[in-house]
mmCIF file of C-alpha atoms and ligand atoms in Angstrom:
data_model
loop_
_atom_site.group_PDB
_atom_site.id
_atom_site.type_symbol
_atom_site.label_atom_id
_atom_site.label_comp_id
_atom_site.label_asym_id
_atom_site.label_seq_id
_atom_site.Cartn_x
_atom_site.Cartn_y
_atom_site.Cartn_z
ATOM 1 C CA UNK A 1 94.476 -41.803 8.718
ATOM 2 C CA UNK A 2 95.351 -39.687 5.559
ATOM 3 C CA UNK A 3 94.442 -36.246 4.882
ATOM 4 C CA UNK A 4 94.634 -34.204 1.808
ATOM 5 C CA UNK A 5 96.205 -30.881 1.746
ATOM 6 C CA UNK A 6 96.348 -28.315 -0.844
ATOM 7 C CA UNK A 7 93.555 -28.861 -3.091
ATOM 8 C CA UNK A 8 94.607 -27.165 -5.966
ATOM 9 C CA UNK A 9 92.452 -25.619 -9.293
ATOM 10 C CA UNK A 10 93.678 -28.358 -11.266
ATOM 11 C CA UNK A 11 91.964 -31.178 -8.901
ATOM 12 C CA UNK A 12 95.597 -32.528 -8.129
ATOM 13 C CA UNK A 13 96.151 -32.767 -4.178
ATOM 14 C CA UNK A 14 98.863 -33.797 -2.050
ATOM 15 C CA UNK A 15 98.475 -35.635 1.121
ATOM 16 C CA UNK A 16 99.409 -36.917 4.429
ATOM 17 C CA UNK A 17 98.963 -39.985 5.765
ATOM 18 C CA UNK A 18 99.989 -41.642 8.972
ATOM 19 C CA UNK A 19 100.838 -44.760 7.932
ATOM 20 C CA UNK A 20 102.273 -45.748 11.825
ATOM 21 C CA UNK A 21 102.934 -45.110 15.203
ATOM 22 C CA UNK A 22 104.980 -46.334 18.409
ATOM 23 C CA UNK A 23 104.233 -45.483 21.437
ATOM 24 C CA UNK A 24 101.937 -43.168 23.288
ATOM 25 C CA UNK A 25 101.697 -40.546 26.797
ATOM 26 C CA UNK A 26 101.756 -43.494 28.845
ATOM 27 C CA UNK A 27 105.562 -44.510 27.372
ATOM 28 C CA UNK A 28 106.774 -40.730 27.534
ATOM 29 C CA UNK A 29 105.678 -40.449 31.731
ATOM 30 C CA UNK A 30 106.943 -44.144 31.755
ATOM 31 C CA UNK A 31 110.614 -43.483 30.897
ATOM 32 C CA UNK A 32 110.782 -40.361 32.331
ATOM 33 C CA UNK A 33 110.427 -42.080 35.426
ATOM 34 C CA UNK A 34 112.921 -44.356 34.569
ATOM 35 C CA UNK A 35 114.636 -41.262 35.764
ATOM 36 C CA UNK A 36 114.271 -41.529 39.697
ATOM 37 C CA UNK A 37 113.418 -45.420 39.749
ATOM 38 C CA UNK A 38 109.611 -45.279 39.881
ATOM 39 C CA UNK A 39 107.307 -47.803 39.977
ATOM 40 C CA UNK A 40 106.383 -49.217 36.491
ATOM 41 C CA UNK A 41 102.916 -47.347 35.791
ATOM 42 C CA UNK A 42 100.010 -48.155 33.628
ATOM 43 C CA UNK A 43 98.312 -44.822 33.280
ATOM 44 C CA UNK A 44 96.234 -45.246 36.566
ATOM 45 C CA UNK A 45 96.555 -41.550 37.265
ATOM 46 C CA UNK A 46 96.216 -39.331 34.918
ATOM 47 C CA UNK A 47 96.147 -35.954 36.503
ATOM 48 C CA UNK A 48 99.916 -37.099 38.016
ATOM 49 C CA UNK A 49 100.704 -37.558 34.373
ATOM 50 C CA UNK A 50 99.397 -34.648 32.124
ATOM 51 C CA UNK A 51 101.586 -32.593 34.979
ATOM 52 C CA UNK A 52 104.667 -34.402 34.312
ATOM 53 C CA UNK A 53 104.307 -34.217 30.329
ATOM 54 C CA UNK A 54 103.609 -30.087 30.974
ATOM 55 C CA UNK A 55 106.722 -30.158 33.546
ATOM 56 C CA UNK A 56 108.975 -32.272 31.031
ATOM 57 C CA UNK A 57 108.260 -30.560 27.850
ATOM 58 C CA UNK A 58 108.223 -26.679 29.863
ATOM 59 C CA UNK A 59 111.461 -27.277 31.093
ATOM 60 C CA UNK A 60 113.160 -29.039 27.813
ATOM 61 C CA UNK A 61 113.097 -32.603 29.318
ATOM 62 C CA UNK A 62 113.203 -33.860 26.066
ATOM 63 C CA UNK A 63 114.437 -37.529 25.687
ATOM 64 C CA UNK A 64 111.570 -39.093 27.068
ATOM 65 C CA UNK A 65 109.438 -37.727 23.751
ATOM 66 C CA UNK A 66 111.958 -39.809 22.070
ATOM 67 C CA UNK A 67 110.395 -42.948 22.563
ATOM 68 C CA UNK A 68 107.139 -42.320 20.406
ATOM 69 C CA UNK A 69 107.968 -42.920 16.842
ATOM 70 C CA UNK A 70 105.588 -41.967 13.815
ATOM 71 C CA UNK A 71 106.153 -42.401 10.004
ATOM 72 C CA UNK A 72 103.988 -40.948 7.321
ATOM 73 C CA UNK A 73 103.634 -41.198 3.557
ATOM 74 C CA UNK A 74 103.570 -37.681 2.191
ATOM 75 C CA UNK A 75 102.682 -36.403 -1.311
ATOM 76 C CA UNK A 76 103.283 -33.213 -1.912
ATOM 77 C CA UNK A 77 105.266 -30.659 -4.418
ATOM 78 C CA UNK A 78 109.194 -31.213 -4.851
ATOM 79 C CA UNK A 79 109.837 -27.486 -3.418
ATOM 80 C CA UNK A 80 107.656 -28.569 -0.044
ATOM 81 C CA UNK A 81 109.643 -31.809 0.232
ATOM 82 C CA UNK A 82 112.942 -29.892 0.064
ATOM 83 C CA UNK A 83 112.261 -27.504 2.644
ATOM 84 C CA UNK A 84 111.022 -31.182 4.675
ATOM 85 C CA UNK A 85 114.752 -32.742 4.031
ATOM 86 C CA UNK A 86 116.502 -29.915 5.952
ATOM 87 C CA UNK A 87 114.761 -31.451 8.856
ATOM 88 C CA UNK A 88 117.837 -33.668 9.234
ATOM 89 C CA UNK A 89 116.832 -35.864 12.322
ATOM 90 C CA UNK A 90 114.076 -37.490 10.266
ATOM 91 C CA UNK A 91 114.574 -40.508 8.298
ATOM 92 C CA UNK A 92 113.273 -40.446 4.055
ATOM 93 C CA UNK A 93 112.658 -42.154 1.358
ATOM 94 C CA UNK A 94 111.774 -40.629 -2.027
ATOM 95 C CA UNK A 95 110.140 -42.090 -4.912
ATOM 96 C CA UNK A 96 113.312 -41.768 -7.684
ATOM 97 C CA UNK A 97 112.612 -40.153 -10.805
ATOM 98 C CA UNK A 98 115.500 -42.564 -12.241
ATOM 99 C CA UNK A 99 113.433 -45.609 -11.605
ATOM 100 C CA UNK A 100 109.631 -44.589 -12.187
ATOM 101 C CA UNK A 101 108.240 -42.134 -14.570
ATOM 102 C CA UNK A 102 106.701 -39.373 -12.813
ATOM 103 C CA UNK A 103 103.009 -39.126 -12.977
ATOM 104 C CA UNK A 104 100.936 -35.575 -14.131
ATOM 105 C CA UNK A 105 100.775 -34.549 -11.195
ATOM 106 C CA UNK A 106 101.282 -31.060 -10.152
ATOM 107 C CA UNK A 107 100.564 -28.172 -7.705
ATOM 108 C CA UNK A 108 99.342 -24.986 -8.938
ATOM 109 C CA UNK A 109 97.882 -22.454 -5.907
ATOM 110 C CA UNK A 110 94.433 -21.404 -5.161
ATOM 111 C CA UNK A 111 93.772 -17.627 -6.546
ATOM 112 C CA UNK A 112 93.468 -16.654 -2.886
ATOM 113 C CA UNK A 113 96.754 -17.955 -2.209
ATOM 114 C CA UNK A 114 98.368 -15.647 -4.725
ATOM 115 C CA UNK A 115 99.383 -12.737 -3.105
ATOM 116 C CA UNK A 116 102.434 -10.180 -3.642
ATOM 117 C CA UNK A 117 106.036 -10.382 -2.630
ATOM 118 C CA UNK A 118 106.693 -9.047 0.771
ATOM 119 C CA UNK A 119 109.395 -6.153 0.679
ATOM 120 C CA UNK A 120 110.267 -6.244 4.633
ATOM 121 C CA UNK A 121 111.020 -10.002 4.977
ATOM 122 C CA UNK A 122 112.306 -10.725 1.739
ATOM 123 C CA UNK A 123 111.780 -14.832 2.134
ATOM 124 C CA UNK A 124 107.821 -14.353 2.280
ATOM 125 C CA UNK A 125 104.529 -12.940 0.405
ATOM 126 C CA UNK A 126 102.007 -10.596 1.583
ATOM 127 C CA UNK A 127 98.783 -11.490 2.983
ATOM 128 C CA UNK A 128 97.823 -8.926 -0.444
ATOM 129 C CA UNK A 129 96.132 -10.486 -2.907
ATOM 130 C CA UNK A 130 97.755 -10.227 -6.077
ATOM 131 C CA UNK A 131 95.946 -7.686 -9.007
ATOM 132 C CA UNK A 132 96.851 -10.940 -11.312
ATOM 133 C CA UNK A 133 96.482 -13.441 -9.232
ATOM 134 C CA UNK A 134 94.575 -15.406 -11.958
ATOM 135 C CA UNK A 135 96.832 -14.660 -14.765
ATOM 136 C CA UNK A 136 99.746 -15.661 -12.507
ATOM 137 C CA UNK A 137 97.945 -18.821 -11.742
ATOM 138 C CA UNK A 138 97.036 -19.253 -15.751
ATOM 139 C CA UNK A 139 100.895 -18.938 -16.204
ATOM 140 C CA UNK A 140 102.357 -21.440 -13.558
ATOM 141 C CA UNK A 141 99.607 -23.650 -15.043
ATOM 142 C CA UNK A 142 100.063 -23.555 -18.394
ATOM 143 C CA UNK A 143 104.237 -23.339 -17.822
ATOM 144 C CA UNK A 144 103.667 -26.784 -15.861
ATOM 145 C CA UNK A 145 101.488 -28.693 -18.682
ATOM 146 C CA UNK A 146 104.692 -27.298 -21.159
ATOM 147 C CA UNK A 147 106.727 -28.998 -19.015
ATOM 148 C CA UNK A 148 105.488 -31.714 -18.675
ATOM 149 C CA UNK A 149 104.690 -32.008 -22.205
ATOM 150 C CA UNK A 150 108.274 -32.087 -22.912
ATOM 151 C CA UNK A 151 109.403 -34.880 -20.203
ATOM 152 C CA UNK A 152 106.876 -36.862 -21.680
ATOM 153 C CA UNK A 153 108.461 -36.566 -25.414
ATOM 154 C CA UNK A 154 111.860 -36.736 -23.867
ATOM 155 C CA UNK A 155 110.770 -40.396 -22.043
ATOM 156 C CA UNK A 156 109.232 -40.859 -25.537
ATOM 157 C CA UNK A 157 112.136 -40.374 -27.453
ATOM 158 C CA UNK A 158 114.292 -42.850 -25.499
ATOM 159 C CA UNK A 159 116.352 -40.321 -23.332
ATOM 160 C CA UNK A 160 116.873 -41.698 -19.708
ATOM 161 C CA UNK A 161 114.302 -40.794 -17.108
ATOM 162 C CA UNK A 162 117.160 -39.806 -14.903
ATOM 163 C CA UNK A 163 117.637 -36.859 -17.664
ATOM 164 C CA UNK A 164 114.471 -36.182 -18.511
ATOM 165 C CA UNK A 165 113.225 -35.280 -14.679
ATOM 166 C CA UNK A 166 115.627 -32.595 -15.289
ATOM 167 C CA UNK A 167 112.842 -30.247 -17.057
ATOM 168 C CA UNK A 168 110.301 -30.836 -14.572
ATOM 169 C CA UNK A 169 108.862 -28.107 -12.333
ATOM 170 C CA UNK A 170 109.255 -27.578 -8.802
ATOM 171 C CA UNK A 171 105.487 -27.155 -8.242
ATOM 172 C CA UNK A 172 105.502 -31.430 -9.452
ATOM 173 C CA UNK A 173 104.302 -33.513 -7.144
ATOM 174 C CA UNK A 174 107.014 -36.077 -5.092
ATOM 175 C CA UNK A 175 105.950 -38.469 -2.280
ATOM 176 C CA UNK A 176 108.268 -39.972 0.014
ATOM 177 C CA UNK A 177 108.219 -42.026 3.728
ATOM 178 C CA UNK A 178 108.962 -39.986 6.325
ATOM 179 C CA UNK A 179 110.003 -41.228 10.031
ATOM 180 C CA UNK A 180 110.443 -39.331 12.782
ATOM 181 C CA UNK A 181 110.886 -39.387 16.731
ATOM 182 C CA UNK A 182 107.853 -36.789 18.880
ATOM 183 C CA UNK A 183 110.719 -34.420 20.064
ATOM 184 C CA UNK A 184 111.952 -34.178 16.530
ATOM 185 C CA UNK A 185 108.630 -33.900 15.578
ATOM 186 C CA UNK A 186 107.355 -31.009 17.749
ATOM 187 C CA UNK A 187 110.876 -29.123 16.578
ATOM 188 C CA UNK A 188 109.021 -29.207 13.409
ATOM 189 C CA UNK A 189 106.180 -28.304 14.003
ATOM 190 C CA UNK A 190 107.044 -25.271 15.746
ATOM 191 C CA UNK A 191 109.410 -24.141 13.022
ATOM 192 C CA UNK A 192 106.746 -25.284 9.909
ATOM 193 C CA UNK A 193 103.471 -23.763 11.904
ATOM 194 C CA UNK A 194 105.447 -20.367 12.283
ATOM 195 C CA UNK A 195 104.108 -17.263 10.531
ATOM 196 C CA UNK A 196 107.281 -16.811 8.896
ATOM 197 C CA UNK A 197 106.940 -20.429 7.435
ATOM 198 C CA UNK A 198 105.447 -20.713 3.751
ATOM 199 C CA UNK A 199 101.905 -21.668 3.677
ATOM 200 C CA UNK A 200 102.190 -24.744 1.161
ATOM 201 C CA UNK A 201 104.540 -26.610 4.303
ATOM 202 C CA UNK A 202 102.286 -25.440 6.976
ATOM 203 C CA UNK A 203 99.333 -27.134 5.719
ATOM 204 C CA UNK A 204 101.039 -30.067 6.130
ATOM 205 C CA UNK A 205 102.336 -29.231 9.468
ATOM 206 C CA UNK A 206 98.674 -28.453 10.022
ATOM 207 C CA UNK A 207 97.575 -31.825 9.035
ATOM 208 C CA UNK A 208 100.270 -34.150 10.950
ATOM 209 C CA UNK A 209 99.081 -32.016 14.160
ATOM 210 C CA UNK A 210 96.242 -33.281 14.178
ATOM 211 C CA UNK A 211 96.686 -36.722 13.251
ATOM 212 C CA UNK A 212 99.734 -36.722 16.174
ATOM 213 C CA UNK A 213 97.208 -35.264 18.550
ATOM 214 C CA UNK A 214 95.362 -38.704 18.057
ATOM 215 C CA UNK A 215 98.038 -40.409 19.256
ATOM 216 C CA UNK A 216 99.316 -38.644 22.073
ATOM 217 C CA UNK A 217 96.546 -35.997 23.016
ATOM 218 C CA UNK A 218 98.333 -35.124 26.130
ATOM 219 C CA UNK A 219 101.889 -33.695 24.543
ATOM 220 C CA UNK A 220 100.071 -32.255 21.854
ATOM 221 C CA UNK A 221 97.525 -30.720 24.416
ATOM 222 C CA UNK A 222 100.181 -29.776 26.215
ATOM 223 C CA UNK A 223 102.762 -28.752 23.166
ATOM 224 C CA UNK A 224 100.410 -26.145 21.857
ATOM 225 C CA UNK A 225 99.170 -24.689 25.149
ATOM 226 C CA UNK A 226 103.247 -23.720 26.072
ATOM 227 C CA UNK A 227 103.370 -22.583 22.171
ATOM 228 C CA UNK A 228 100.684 -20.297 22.366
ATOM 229 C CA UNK A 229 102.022 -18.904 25.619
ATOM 230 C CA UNK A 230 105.468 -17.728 24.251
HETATM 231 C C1 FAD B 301 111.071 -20.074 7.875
HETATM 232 C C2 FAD B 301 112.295 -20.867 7.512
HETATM 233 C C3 FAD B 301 113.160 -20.401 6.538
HETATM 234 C C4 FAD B 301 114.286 -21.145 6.183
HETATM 235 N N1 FAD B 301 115.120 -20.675 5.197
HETATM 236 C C5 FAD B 301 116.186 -21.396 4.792
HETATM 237 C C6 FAD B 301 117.032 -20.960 3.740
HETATM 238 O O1 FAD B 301 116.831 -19.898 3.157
HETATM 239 N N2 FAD B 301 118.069 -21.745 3.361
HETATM 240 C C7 FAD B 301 118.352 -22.912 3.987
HETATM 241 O O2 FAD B 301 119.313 -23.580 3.626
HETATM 242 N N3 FAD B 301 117.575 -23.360 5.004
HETATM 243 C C8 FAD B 301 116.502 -22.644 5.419
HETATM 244 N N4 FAD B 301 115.692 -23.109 6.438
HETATM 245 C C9 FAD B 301 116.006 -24.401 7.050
HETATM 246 C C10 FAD B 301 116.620 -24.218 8.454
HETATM 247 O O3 FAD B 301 117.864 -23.556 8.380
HETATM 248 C C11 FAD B 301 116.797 -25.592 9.114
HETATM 249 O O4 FAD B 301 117.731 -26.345 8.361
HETATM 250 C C12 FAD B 301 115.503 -26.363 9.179
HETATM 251 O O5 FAD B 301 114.478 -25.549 9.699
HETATM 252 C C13 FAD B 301 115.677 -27.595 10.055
HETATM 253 O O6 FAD B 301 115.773 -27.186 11.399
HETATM 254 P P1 FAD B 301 116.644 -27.986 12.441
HETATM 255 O O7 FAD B 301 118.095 -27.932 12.033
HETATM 256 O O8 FAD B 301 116.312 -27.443 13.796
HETATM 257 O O9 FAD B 301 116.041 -29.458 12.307
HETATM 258 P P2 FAD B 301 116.799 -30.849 12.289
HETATM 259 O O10 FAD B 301 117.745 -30.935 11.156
HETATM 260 O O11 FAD B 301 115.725 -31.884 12.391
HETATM 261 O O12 FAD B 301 117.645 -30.839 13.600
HETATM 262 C C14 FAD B 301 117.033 -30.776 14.895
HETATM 263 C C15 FAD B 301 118.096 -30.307 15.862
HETATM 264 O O13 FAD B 301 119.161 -31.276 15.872
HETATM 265 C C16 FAD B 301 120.401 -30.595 15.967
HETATM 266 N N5 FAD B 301 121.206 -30.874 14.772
HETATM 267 C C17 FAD B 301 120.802 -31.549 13.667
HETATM 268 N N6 FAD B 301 121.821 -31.637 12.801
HETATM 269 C C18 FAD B 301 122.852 -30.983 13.345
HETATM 270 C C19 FAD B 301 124.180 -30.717 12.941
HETATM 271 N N7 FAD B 301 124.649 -31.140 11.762
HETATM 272 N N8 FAD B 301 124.972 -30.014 13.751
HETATM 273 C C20 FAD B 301 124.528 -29.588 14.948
HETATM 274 N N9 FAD B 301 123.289 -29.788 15.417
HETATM 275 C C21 FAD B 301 122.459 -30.491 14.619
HETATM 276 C C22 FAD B 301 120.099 -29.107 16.119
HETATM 277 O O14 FAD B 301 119.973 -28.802 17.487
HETATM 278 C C23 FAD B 301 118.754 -28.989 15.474
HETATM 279 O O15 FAD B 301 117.992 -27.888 15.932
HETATM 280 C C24 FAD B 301 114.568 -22.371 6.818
HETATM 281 C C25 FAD B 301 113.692 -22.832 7.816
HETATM 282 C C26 FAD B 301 112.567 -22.104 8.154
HETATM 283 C C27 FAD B 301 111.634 -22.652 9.218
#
């Protein structure tokens, strides 16, 4: 269950893998019922259920999504996992740069990727490929292999690893455990899957979608159908 993301020119990838889950449909139309004392179900009707996930998540019901828990091991580049930690109702751990030597790994974008800075909304880029894209990929490559060059002599030289992190790149590869509730989830989603959301996090909210939707095909059905309707 692990899917790589962001295959970059340098053959580094990051990925996302779904290491486990909790629950299922059945458990969210189960404790929603809870609700108004209902006989304990086991999924015998279906059609009676697909309408209350629709009902519950159209009209914000959202505890019941609360009982479906997934965690996945992510790898991706330390400006990606940043933007993943303001997500504050998911739980993390990080691989430390104070215990563990980083590996070479880093993310440098596709030439079709590199496109120019938008001037209206000043946090995003153009859909306008770049004149330079490939220089400006050249660059970010060639600044990472510096950088790395130099954490590797600092390591080398005896200065702590806690110090030495301090010169790596942004675009360097992290990996960390992520757990997180479906409600919390599907906040996510709908923030990270947004236009206005930068491309290298929505491939990964890309990728989580689908392996969610293997768990619970009737939320995510469901989920995206309301989504695409607002
Ligand atoms: C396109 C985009 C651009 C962004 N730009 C920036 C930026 O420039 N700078 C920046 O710092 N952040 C930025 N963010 C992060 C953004 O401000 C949120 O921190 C992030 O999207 C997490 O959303 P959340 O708070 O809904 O999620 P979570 O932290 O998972 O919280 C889920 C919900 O729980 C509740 N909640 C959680 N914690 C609290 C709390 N402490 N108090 C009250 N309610 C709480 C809220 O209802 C919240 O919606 C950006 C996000 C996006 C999608």
């Amino acid at each position: 269950m692990k899917i790589d993301v962001l295959n970059c020119v340098n053959g580094q990838s990051g990925f996302v893998r779904l290491v486990k889950s909790t629950g299922n449909d059945l458990d969210i139309v189960r404790a929603a019922r809870v609700s108004y004392d209902a006989d304990w179900r086991t999924g015998e009707d279906e059609g009676a259920d697909r309408k209350l996930i629709r009902y519950l998540l159209k009209n914000h019901h959202t505890s019941p999504f609360e009982h479906v828990t997934f965690t996945f091991e992510v790898k991706a580049p330390i400006f990606v996992i940043r933007q993943w930690h303001r997500h504050r109702t998911w739980s993390y751990n990080e691989i430390s740069a104070r215990y563990t030597e980083l590996d070479e790994g880093y993310y440098v974008p596709r030439v079709e990727h590199i496109t120019t800075q938008h001037t209206d909304n000043k946090q995003m880029r153009t859909m306008i490929q770049h004149p330079e894209a490939e220089s400006i990929q050249n660059m970010i490559d060639h600044s990472c292999i510096s950088s790395f060059a130099v954490y590797r002599n600092l390591i080398a030289t005896g200065a702590p690893r806690e110090l030495a992190r301090g010169v790596l790149p942004l675009n360097a590869y992290s990996r960390m455990f992520a757990t997180v509730d479906l409600h919390n989830f599907m906040g996510f989603i709908r923030l990270r899957l947004h236009s206005h959301s930068q491309y290298e996090i929505r491939v990964y909210a890309e990728a989580m979608s689908k392996l969610v939707a293997e768990q619970v095909p009737v939320t995510m059905g469901a989920f995206f159908e309301l989504l695409e309707k607002k």
